[in-house]
Amino acid sequence: MVDSLKPVASADPARVLVAVVSHGRSRTLEELAKSVADIVRTAGFPVVRNVVAQGVPTYISQLVSNVSNENEADAIVMIGGTGFGPHDNTCETIDGLVERRIEGFGEAFRRLLREDFDLGARAMLARATGGVYNKCLVFALMARPSEVTAAVQKLIVPALPYAVALATGRVRAYDPRL
């Protein structure tokens, strides 16, 4: 079970952008993005918008760069394109773009899959990544609905206020007591 972090005092709640990464329109992925946005809103964070990004590295990079440079959102949750296939570019693109990786995110996601979804050793095949680009958090997850919603509820939402405070410099170092 993942422990919740205590909220960090902040004037405004973290703003979140939800992005689907796909090589074509997918009603299933768009519905998943809406579900993720609902979870984020229910937790008290504004969702600035939902977008569909073409699953090409250039477009993924442009989305992250534009959102962070324009200060549109404090966090981006990307869904899709994290597999092993030849067209799955999200993890490599994010890892190559971010200034600092959130090493524990992928580990926590795979632990969630092992424990909550009983995937056992197959959980190691799930790819997820997180990092910070220009003070904006970026998370990338696979596109399986139950696993994504669990990760957003149990990993991203509880850590979001503190992670944004770290990324923006309002908190200077990780302190497990906060």
PDB file of C-alpha atoms in Angstrom:
ATOM      1  CA  MET A   1       0.000   0.000   0.000  1.00  0.00           C
ATOM      2  CA  VAL A   2       1.300   3.447  -0.910  1.00  0.00           C
ATOM      3  CA  ASP A   3       1.225   6.034   1.864  1.00  0.00           C
ATOM      4  CA  SER A   4      -0.284   9.430   1.189  1.00  0.00           C
ATOM      5  CA  LEU A   5       1.931  12.449   1.604  1.00  0.00           C
ATOM      6  CA  LYS A   6       0.641  15.306   3.710  1.00  0.00           C
ATOM      7  CA  PRO A   7      -0.292  18.344   1.621  1.00  0.00           C
ATOM      8  CA  VAL A   8       2.230  21.139   1.317  1.00  0.00           C
ATOM      9  CA  ALA A   9       0.888  24.623   1.954  1.00  0.00           C
ATOM     10  CA  SER A  10       0.332  26.359  -1.365  1.00  0.00           C
ATOM     11  CA  ALA A  11      -1.689  29.327  -2.531  1.00  0.00           C
ATOM     12  CA  ASP A  12      -3.249  27.399  -5.413  1.00  0.00           C
ATOM     13  CA  PRO A  13      -3.802  23.702  -6.092  1.00  0.00           C
ATOM     14  CA  ALA A  14      -1.658  22.115  -8.795  1.00  0.00           C
ATOM     15  CA  ARG A  15      -3.050  22.486 -12.319  1.00  0.00           C
ATOM     16  CA  VAL A  16      -3.072  19.299 -14.379  1.00  0.00           C
ATOM     17  CA  LEU A  17      -3.175  18.603 -18.107  1.00  0.00           C
ATOM     18  CA  VAL A  18      -4.225  15.109 -19.216  1.00  0.00           C
ATOM     19  CA  ALA A  19      -2.834  13.927 -22.558  1.00  0.00           C
ATOM     20  CA  VAL A  20      -3.536  10.806 -24.584  1.00  0.00           C
ATOM     21  CA  VAL A  21      -0.613   9.690 -26.741  1.00  0.00           C
ATOM     22  CA  SER A  22      -1.833   7.767 -29.755  1.00  0.00           C
ATOM     23  CA  HIS A  23      -1.234   7.237 -33.448  1.00  0.00           C
ATOM     24  CA  GLY A  24      -4.920   7.648 -34.182  1.00  0.00           C
ATOM     25  CA  ARG A  25      -8.183   8.546 -32.509  1.00  0.00           C
ATOM     26  CA  SER A  26      -9.270   6.094 -29.874  1.00  0.00           C
ATOM     27  CA  ARG A  27     -12.593   6.430 -28.124  1.00  0.00           C
ATOM     28  CA  THR A  28     -11.329   4.113 -25.365  1.00  0.00           C
ATOM     29  CA  LEU A  29      -8.285   6.292 -24.689  1.00  0.00           C
ATOM     30  CA  GLU A  30     -10.348   9.475 -24.789  1.00  0.00           C
ATOM     31  CA  GLU A  31     -12.765   7.978 -22.252  1.00  0.00           C
ATOM     32  CA  LEU A  32      -9.807   6.973 -20.093  1.00  0.00           C
ATOM     33  CA  ALA A  33      -8.493  10.538 -20.221  1.00  0.00           C
ATOM     34  CA  LYS A  34     -11.897  11.796 -19.075  1.00  0.00           C
ATOM     35  CA  SER A  35     -11.842   9.314 -16.184  1.00  0.00           C
ATOM     36  CA  VAL A  36      -8.369  10.477 -15.171  1.00  0.00           C
ATOM     37  CA  ALA A  37      -9.505  14.100 -15.361  1.00  0.00           C
ATOM     38  CA  ASP A  38     -12.494  13.274 -13.136  1.00  0.00           C
ATOM     39  CA  ILE A  39     -10.225  11.638 -10.546  1.00  0.00           C
ATOM     40  CA  VAL A  40      -7.925  14.654 -10.557  1.00  0.00           C
ATOM     41  CA  ARG A  41     -10.843  17.116 -10.228  1.00  0.00           C
ATOM     42  CA  THR A  42     -12.441  15.080  -7.445  1.00  0.00           C
ATOM     43  CA  ALA A  43      -9.131  15.286  -5.566  1.00  0.00           C
ATOM     44  CA  GLY A  44      -9.363  19.089  -5.764  1.00  0.00           C
ATOM     45  CA  PHE A  45      -6.971  19.840  -8.619  1.00  0.00           C
ATOM     46  CA  PRO A  46      -8.083  21.835 -11.668  1.00  0.00           C
ATOM     47  CA  VAL A  47      -7.704  20.137 -15.038  1.00  0.00           C
ATOM     48  CA  VAL A  48      -6.665  22.774 -17.554  1.00  0.00           C
ATOM     49  CA  ARG A  49      -7.556  20.579 -20.528  1.00  0.00           C
ATOM     50  CA  ASN A  50      -7.502  17.123 -22.095  1.00  0.00           C
ATOM     51  CA  VAL A  51      -5.526  16.718 -25.310  1.00  0.00           C
ATOM     52  CA  VAL A  52      -4.679  14.015 -27.811  1.00  0.00           C
ATOM     53  CA  ALA A  53      -1.037  14.035 -28.911  1.00  0.00           C
ATOM     54  CA  GLN A  54       0.247  12.194 -31.931  1.00  0.00           C
ATOM     55  CA  GLY A  55       2.578   9.435 -30.690  1.00  0.00           C
ATOM     56  CA  VAL A  56       5.624  10.832 -32.469  1.00  0.00           C
ATOM     57  CA  PRO A  57       8.579  12.040 -30.368  1.00  0.00           C
ATOM     58  CA  THR A  58       8.510  15.531 -31.899  1.00  0.00           C
ATOM     59  CA  TYR A  59       4.850  16.044 -30.993  1.00  0.00           C
ATOM     60  CA  ILE A  60       5.250  14.627 -27.496  1.00  0.00           C
ATOM     61  CA  SER A  61       8.228  16.939 -26.881  1.00  0.00           C
ATOM     62  CA  GLN A  62       6.398  19.951 -28.290  1.00  0.00           C
ATOM     63  CA  LEU A  63       3.399  19.321 -26.058  1.00  0.00           C
ATOM     64  CA  VAL A  64       5.507  19.078 -22.902  1.00  0.00           C
ATOM     65  CA  SER A  65       7.628  22.061 -23.887  1.00  0.00           C
ATOM     66  CA  ASN A  66       4.660  24.277 -24.785  1.00  0.00           C
ATOM     67  CA  VAL A  67       2.676  23.412 -21.655  1.00  0.00           C
ATOM     68  CA  SER A  68       5.618  24.011 -19.337  1.00  0.00           C
ATOM     69  CA  ASN A  69       7.027  27.101 -21.103  1.00  0.00           C
ATOM     70  CA  GLU A  70       3.605  28.747 -21.154  1.00  0.00           C
ATOM     71  CA  ASN A  71       3.081  27.774 -17.489  1.00  0.00           C
ATOM     72  CA  GLU A  72      -0.237  26.224 -18.508  1.00  0.00           C
ATOM     73  CA  ALA A  73      -0.042  23.370 -16.009  1.00  0.00           C
ATOM     74  CA  ASP A  74       2.014  22.225 -13.035  1.00  0.00           C
ATOM     75  CA  ALA A  75       1.732  18.569 -14.056  1.00  0.00           C
ATOM     76  CA  ILE A  76       1.068  16.574 -17.202  1.00  0.00           C
ATOM     77  CA  VAL A  77      -0.350  13.045 -17.061  1.00  0.00           C
ATOM     78  CA  MET A  78       0.322  11.245 -20.355  1.00  0.00           C
ATOM     79  CA  ILE A  79      -1.535   8.046 -21.176  1.00  0.00           C
ATOM     80  CA  GLY A  80      -0.319   5.643 -23.836  1.00  0.00           C
ATOM     81  CA  GLY A  81       2.711   4.933 -25.961  1.00  0.00           C
ATOM     82  CA  THR A  82       4.735   3.355 -23.158  1.00  0.00           C
ATOM     83  CA  GLY A  83       4.883  -0.204 -24.462  1.00  0.00           C
ATOM     84  CA  PHE A  84       7.667  -2.109 -26.224  1.00  0.00           C
ATOM     85  CA  GLY A  85       6.300  -1.723 -29.733  1.00  0.00           C
ATOM     86  CA  PRO A  86       8.093   0.115 -32.529  1.00  0.00           C
ATOM     87  CA  HIS A  87       5.623   3.010 -32.283  1.00  0.00           C
ATOM     88  CA  ASP A  88       5.806   3.369 -28.489  1.00  0.00           C
ATOM     89  CA  ASN A  89       7.905   6.481 -27.948  1.00  0.00           C
ATOM     90  CA  THR A  90       6.511   8.147 -24.841  1.00  0.00           C
ATOM     91  CA  CYS A  91       8.980   6.891 -22.205  1.00  0.00           C
ATOM     92  CA  GLU A  92      12.080   7.491 -24.339  1.00  0.00           C
ATOM     93  CA  THR A  93      10.869  10.946 -25.330  1.00  0.00           C
ATOM     94  CA  ILE A  94      10.032  11.996 -21.771  1.00  0.00           C
ATOM     95  CA  ASP A  95      13.250  10.544 -20.340  1.00  0.00           C
ATOM     96  CA  GLY A  96      15.281  12.375 -22.986  1.00  0.00           C
ATOM     97  CA  LEU A  97      13.495  15.652 -22.353  1.00  0.00           C
ATOM     98  CA  VAL A  98      13.184  16.016 -18.589  1.00  0.00           C
ATOM     99  CA  GLU A  99      15.871  17.717 -16.538  1.00  0.00           C
ATOM    100  CA  ARG A 100      15.340  15.415 -13.561  1.00  0.00           C
ATOM    101  CA  ARG A 101      13.733  11.991 -13.505  1.00  0.00           C
ATOM    102  CA  ILE A 102      11.403  10.864 -10.748  1.00  0.00           C
ATOM    103  CA  GLU A 103      13.129   7.510 -10.317  1.00  0.00           C
ATOM    104  CA  GLY A 104      10.636   6.097  -7.840  1.00  0.00           C
ATOM    105  CA  PHE A 105       7.572   6.591 -10.031  1.00  0.00           C
ATOM    106  CA  GLY A 106       8.149   3.647 -12.372  1.00  0.00           C
ATOM    107  CA  GLU A 107       9.149   1.478  -9.421  1.00  0.00           C
ATOM    108  CA  ALA A 108       6.026   2.446  -7.456  1.00  0.00           C
ATOM    109  CA  PHE A 109       3.843   1.800 -10.516  1.00  0.00           C
ATOM    110  CA  ARG A 110       5.244  -1.695 -11.007  1.00  0.00           C
ATOM    111  CA  ARG A 111       4.830  -2.416  -7.279  1.00  0.00           C
ATOM    112  CA  LEU A 112       1.192  -1.305  -7.557  1.00  0.00           C
ATOM    113  CA  LEU A 113       0.701  -3.708 -10.467  1.00  0.00           C
ATOM    114  CA  ARG A 114       2.275  -6.586  -8.541  1.00  0.00           C
ATOM    115  CA  GLU A 115       0.335  -5.977  -5.345  1.00  0.00           C
ATOM    116  CA  ASP A 116      -3.058  -4.638  -6.449  1.00  0.00           C
ATOM    117  CA  PHE A 117      -3.415  -6.463  -9.771  1.00  0.00           C
ATOM    118  CA  ASP A 118      -1.532  -9.651  -8.904  1.00  0.00           C
ATOM    119  CA  LEU A 119       0.664  -9.445 -11.999  1.00  0.00           C
ATOM    120  CA  GLY A 120       3.679 -10.960 -10.285  1.00  0.00           C
ATOM    121  CA  ALA A 121       6.807 -11.015 -12.444  1.00  0.00           C
ATOM    122  CA  ARG A 122       4.875  -9.683 -15.464  1.00  0.00           C
ATOM    123  CA  ALA A 123       4.725  -6.300 -13.724  1.00  0.00           C
ATOM    124  CA  MET A 124       8.373  -5.722 -14.671  1.00  0.00           C
ATOM    125  CA  LEU A 125       7.256  -5.449 -18.305  1.00  0.00           C
ATOM    126  CA  ALA A 126       5.110  -2.381 -17.572  1.00  0.00           C
ATOM    127  CA  ARG A 127       6.816   0.853 -18.510  1.00  0.00           C
ATOM    128  CA  ALA A 128       6.066   4.156 -16.811  1.00  0.00           C
ATOM    129  CA  THR A 129       8.200   7.211 -16.226  1.00  0.00           C
ATOM    130  CA  GLY A 130       8.099  10.578 -14.541  1.00  0.00           C
ATOM    131  CA  GLY A 131      10.246  13.647 -14.417  1.00  0.00           C
ATOM    132  CA  VAL A 132      10.476  17.406 -14.204  1.00  0.00           C
ATOM    133  CA  TYR A 133      10.776  19.677 -17.213  1.00  0.00           C
ATOM    134  CA  ASN A 134      10.979  23.433 -16.645  1.00  0.00           C
ATOM    135  CA  LYS A 135       9.352  23.062 -13.184  1.00  0.00           C
ATOM    136  CA  CYS A 136       6.477  21.024 -14.658  1.00  0.00           C
ATOM    137  CA  LEU A 137       5.934  17.416 -13.584  1.00  0.00           C
ATOM    138  CA  VAL A 138       5.476  14.905 -16.384  1.00  0.00           C
ATOM    139  CA  PHE A 139       4.100  11.402 -15.790  1.00  0.00           C
ATOM    140  CA  ALA A 140       3.710   8.756 -18.498  1.00  0.00           C
ATOM    141  CA  LEU A 141       1.570   5.655 -18.013  1.00  0.00           C
ATOM    142  CA  MET A 142       0.339   2.745 -20.099  1.00  0.00           C
ATOM    143  CA  ALA A 143      -3.185   2.869 -21.465  1.00  0.00           C
ATOM    144  CA  ARG A 144      -4.886   0.108 -19.468  1.00  0.00           C
ATOM    145  CA  PRO A 145      -7.863   1.743 -17.723  1.00  0.00           C
ATOM    146  CA  SER A 146      -7.892  -0.017 -14.345  1.00  0.00           C
ATOM    147  CA  GLU A 147      -4.125   0.278 -13.890  1.00  0.00           C
ATOM    148  CA  VAL A 148      -4.038   3.934 -14.963  1.00  0.00           C
ATOM    149  CA  THR A 149      -6.878   4.999 -12.696  1.00  0.00           C
ATOM    150  CA  ALA A 150      -5.307   3.158  -9.756  1.00  0.00           C
ATOM    151  CA  ALA A 151      -1.945   4.822 -10.413  1.00  0.00           C
ATOM    152  CA  VAL A 152      -3.513   8.274 -10.603  1.00  0.00           C
ATOM    153  CA  GLN A 153      -5.510   7.692  -7.406  1.00  0.00           C
ATOM    154  CA  LYS A 154      -2.791   6.007  -5.370  1.00  0.00           C
ATOM    155  CA  LEU A 155       0.462   7.466  -6.702  1.00  0.00           C
ATOM    156  CA  ILE A 156       0.048  10.752  -8.543  1.00  0.00           C
ATOM    157  CA  VAL A 157      -2.772  12.508  -6.654  1.00  0.00           C
ATOM    158  CA  PRO A 158      -1.380  11.920  -3.142  1.00  0.00           C
ATOM    159  CA  ALA A 159       2.125  13.057  -4.149  1.00  0.00           C
ATOM    160  CA  LEU A 160       1.094  15.953  -6.398  1.00  0.00           C
ATOM    161  CA  PRO A 161       1.164  18.912  -3.960  1.00  0.00           C
ATOM    162  CA  TYR A 162       4.525  17.935  -2.511  1.00  0.00           C
ATOM    163  CA  ALA A 163       6.024  17.023  -5.901  1.00  0.00           C
ATOM    164  CA  VAL A 164       4.982  20.397  -7.359  1.00  0.00           C
ATOM    165  CA  ALA A 165       6.472  22.157  -4.327  1.00  0.00           C
ATOM    166  CA  LEU A 166       9.755  20.294  -4.911  1.00  0.00           C
ATOM    167  CA  ALA A 167       9.762  20.948  -8.658  1.00  0.00           C
ATOM    168  CA  THR A 168       9.079  24.661  -8.261  1.00  0.00           C
ATOM    169  CA  GLY A 169      11.515  25.183  -5.408  1.00  0.00           C
ATOM    170  CA  ARG A 170       8.941  25.990  -2.707  1.00  0.00           C
ATOM    171  CA  VAL A 171      10.392  23.022  -0.815  1.00  0.00           C
ATOM    172  CA  ARG A 172      14.120  22.501  -1.153  1.00  0.00           C
ATOM    173  CA  ALA A 173      14.610  18.834  -0.327  1.00  0.00           C
ATOM    174  CA  TYR A 174      12.581  15.696   0.118  1.00  0.00           C
ATOM    175  CA  ASP A 175      11.445  15.355   3.709  1.00  0.00           C
ATOM    176  CA  PRO A 176       9.500  12.153   4.467  1.00  0.00           C
ATOM    177  CA  ARG A 177       7.978  13.813   7.551  1.00  0.00           C
ATOM    178  CA  LEU A 178       5.936  16.265   5.443  1.00  0.00           C
TER     179      LEU A 178
END
